[in-house]
Coordinates of N, CA, C and O in Angstrom, one line a residue:
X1 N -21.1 -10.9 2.8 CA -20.5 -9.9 2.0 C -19.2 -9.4 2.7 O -18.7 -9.8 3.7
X2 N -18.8 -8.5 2.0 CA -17.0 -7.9 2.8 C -17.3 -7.2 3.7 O -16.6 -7.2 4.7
X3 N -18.4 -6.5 3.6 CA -18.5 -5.5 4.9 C -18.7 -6.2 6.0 O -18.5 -5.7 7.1
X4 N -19.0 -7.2 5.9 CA -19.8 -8.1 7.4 C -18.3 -9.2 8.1 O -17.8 -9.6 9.1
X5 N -18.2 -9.4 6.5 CA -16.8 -10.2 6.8 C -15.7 -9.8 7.4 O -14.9 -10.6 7.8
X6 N -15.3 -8.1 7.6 CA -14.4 -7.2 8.1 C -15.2 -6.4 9.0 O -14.8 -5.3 9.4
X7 N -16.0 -6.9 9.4 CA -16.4 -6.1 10.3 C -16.5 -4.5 10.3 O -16.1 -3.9 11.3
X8 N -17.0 -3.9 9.0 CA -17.2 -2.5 8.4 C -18.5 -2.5 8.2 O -19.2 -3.4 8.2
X9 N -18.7 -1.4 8.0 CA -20.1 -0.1 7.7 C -20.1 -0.8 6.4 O -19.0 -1.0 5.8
X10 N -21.3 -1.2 5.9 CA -21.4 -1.4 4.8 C -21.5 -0.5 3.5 O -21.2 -0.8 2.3
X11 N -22.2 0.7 3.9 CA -22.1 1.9 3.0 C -20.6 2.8 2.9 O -20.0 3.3 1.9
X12 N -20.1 2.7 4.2 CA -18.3 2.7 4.4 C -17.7 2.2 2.7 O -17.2 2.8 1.8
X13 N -18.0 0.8 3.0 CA -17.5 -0.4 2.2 C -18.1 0.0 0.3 O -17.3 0.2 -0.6
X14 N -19.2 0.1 0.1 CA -20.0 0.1 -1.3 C -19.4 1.9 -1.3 O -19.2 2.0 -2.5
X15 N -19.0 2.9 -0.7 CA -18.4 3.8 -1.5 C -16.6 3.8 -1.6 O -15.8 4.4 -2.3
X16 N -16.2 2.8 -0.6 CA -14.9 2.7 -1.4 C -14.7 1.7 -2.4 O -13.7 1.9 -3.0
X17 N -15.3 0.7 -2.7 CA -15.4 -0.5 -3.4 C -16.2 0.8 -4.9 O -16.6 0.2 -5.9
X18 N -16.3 1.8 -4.9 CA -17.0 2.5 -6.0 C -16.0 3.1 -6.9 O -15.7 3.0 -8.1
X19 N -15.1 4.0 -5.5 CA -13.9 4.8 -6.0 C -12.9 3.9 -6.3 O -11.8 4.2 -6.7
X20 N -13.2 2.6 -6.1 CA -11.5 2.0 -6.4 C -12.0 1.7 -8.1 O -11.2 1.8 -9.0
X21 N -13.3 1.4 -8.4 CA -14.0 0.9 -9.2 C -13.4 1.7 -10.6 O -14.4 1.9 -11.3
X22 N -12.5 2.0 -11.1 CA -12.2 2.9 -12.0 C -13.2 2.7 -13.4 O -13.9 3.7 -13.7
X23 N -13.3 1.5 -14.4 CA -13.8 1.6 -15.4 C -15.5 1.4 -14.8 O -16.5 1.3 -15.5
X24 N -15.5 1.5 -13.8 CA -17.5 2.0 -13.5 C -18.0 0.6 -14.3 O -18.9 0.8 -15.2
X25 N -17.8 -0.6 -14.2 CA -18.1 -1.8 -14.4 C -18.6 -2.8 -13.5 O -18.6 -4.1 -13.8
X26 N -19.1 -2.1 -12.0 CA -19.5 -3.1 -10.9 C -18.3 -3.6 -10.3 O -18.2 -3.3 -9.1
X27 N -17.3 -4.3 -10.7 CA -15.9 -5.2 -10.4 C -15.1 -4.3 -10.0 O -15.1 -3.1 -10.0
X28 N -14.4 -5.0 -9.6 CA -13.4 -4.1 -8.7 C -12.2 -5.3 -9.3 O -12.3 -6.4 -8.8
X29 N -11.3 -5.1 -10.2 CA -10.5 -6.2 -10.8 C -9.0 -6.1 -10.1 O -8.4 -5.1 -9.6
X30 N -8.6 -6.9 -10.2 CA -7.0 -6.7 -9.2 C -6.1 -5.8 -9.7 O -5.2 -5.4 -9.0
X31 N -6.0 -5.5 -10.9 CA -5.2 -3.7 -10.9 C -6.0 -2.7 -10.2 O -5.6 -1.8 -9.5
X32 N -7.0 -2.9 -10.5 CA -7.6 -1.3 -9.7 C -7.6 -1.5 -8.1 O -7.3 -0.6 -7.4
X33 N -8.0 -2.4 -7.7 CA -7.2 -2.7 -5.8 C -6.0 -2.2 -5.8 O -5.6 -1.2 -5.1
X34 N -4.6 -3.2 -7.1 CA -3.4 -2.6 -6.7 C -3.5 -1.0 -6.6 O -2.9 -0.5 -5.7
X35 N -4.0 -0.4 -7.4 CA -3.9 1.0 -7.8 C -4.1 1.5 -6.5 O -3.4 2.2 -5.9
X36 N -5.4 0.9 -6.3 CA -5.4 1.8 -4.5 C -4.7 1.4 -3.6 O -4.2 2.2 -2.7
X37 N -4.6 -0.1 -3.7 CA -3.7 -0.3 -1.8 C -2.4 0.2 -1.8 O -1.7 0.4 -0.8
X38 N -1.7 0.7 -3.8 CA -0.5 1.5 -3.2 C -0.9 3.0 -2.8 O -0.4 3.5 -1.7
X39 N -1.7 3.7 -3.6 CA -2.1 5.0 -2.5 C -2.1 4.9 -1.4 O -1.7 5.8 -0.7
X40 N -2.8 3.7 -0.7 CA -3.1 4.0 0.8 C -2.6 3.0 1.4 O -3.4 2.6 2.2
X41 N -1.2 2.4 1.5 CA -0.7 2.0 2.4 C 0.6 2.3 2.6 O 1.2 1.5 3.2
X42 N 1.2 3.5 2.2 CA 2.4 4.4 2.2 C 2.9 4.4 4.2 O 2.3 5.0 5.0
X43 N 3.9 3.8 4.4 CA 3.9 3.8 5.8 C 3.0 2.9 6.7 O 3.1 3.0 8.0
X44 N 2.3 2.3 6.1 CA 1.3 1.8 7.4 C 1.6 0.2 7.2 O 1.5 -0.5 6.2
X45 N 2.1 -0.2 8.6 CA 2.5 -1.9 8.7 C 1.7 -2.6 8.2 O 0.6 -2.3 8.6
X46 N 1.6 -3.6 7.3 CA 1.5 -4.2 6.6 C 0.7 -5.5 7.4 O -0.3 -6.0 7.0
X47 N 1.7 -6.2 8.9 CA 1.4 -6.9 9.7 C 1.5 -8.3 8.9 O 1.0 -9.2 9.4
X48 N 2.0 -8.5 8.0 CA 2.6 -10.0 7.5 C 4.1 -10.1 7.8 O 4.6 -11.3 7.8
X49 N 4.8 -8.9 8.1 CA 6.1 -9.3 7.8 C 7.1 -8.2 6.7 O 8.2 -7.6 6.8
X50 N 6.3 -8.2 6.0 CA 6.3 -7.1 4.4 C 6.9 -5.6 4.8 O 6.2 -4.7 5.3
X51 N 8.3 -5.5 4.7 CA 8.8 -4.6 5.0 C 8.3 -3.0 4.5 O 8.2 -3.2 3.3
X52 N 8.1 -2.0 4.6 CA 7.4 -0.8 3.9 C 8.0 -0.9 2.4 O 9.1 -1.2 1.9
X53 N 6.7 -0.4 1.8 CA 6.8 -0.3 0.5 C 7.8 0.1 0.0 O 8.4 -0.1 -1.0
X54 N 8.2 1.2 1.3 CA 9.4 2.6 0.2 C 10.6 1.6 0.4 O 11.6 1.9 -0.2
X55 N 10.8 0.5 1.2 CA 12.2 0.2 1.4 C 11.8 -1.6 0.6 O 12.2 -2.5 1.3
X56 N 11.0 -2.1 -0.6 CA 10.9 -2.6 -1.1 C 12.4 -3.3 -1.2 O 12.3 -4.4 -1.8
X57 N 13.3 -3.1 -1.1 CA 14.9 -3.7 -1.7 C 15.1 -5.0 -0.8 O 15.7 -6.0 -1.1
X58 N 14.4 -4.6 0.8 CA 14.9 -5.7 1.8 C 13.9 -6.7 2.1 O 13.7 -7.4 3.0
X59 N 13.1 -6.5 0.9 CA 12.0 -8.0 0.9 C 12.3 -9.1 -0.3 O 11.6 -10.1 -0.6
X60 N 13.4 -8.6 -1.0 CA 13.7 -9.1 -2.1 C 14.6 -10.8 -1.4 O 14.8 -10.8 -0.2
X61 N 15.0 -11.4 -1.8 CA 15.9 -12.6 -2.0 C 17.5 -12.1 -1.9 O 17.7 -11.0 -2.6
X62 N 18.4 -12.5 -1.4 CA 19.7 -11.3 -1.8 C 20.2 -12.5 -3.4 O 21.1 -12.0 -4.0
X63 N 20.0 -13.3 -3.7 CA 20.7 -14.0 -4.7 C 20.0 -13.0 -6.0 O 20.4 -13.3 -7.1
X64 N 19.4 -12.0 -5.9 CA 18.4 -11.2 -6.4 C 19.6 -9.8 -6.9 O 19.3 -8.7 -6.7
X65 N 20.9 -10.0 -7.5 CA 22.1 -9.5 -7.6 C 21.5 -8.2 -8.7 O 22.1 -7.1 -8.8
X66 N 21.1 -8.4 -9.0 CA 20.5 -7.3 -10.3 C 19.8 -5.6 -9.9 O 20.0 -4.6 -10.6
X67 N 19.1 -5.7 -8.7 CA 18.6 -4.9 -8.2 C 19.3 -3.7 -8.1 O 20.3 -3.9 -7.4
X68 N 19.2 -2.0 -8.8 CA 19.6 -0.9 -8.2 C 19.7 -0.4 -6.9 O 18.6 -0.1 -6.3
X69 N 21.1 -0.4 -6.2 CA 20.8 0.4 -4.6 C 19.6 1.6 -5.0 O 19.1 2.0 -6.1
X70 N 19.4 1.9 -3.5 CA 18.1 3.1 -3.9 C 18.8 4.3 -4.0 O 19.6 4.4 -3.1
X71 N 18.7 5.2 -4.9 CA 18.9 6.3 -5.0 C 18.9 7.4 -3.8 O 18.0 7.5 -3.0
X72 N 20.0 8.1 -3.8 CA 19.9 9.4 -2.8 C 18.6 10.1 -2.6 O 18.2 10.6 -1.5
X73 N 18.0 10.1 -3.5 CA 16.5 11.0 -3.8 C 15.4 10.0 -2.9 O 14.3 10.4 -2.4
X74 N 16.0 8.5 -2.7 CA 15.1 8.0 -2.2 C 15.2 7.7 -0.7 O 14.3 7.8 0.1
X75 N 16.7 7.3 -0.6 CA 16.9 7.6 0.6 C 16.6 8.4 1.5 O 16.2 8.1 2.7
X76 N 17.0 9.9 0.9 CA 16.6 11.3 1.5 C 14.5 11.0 2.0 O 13.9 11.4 3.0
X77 N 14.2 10.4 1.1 CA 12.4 10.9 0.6 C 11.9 9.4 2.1 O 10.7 9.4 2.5
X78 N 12.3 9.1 2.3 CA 12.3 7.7 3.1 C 12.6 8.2 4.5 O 11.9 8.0 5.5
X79 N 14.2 9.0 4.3 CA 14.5 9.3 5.9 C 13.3 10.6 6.4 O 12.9 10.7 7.5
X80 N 12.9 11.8 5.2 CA 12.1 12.7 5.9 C 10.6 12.2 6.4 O 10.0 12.7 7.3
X81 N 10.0 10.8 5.4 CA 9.0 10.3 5.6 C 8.8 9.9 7.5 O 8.0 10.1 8.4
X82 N 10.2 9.2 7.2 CA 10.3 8.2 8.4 C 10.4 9.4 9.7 O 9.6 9.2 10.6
X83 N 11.1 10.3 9.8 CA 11.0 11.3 10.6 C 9.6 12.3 11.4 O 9.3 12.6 12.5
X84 N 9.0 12.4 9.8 CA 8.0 12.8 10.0 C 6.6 12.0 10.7 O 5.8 12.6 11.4
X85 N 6.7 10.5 10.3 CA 5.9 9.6 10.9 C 6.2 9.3 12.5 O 5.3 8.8 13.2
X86 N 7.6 9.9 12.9 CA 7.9 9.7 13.7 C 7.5 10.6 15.3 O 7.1 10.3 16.4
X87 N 7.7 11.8 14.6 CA 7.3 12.9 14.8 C 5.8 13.0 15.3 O 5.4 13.2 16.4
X88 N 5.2 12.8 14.4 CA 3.9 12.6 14.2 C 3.4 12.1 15.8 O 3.1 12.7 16.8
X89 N 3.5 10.7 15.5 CA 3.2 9.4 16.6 C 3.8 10.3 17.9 O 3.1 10.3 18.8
X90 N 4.8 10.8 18.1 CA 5.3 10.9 19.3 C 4.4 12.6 20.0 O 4.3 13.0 21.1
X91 N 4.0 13.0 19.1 CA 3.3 14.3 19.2 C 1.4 13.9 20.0 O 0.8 14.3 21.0
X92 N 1.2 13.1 19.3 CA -0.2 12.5 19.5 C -0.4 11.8 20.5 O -1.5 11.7 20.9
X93 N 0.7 11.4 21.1 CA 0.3 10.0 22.4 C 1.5 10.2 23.5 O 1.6 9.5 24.5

C-alpha cells in the first residue's frame, strides 16, 4: 500500500487520502490530488528541479512568447512570501 511504500503511518495516510477524497467515492482521482498538492505545496522544494509554483513563468520554454510578465500584485505577493519564508528559517535554526 502507499503508506508502507512512503514510509508513513498508515492511519496518517487513510485520513489524508479521505480529505483529498472530495466526491466521498473511495478514489482519490487526479484533480482532487491536483486540488490538494496545490494547497500544500506553496513554497516547499519540489526537489525535481520545478522552480516554485508562484514563479511558474521560469519553468516554461522561452520560445513560449505568449506568456504575461507577472503582475506587480504578484511580484510584490512573491517577494513578501519569499521574505517571510526567509525570515522564518533564519529565526528557527
Amino acid at each position: 500500500n502507499i503508506a508502507k511504500f512512503l514510509g508513513l503511518d498508515g492511519d496518517v495516510v487513510t485520513k489524508e487520502m479521505k480529505a483529498i477524497d472530495f466526491d466521498a467515492n473511495n478514489m482519490v482521482s487526479f484533480a482532487e490530488f491536483v486540488l490538494w498538492a496545490d494547497k500544500h505545496t506553496v513554497g516547499i522544494p519540489l526537489g525535481i528541479g520545478v522552480p516554485d509554483k508562484r514563479e511558474w513563468r521560469k519553468g516554461i520554454p522561452s520560445h513560449w512568447t505568449s506568456i504575461p510578465p507577472p503582475s506587480a500584485e504578484e511580484e510584490a505577493a512573491f517577494a513578501a512570501a519569499t521574505a517571510a519564508a526567509s525570515a522564518a528559517s533564519s529565526s528557527s535554526g
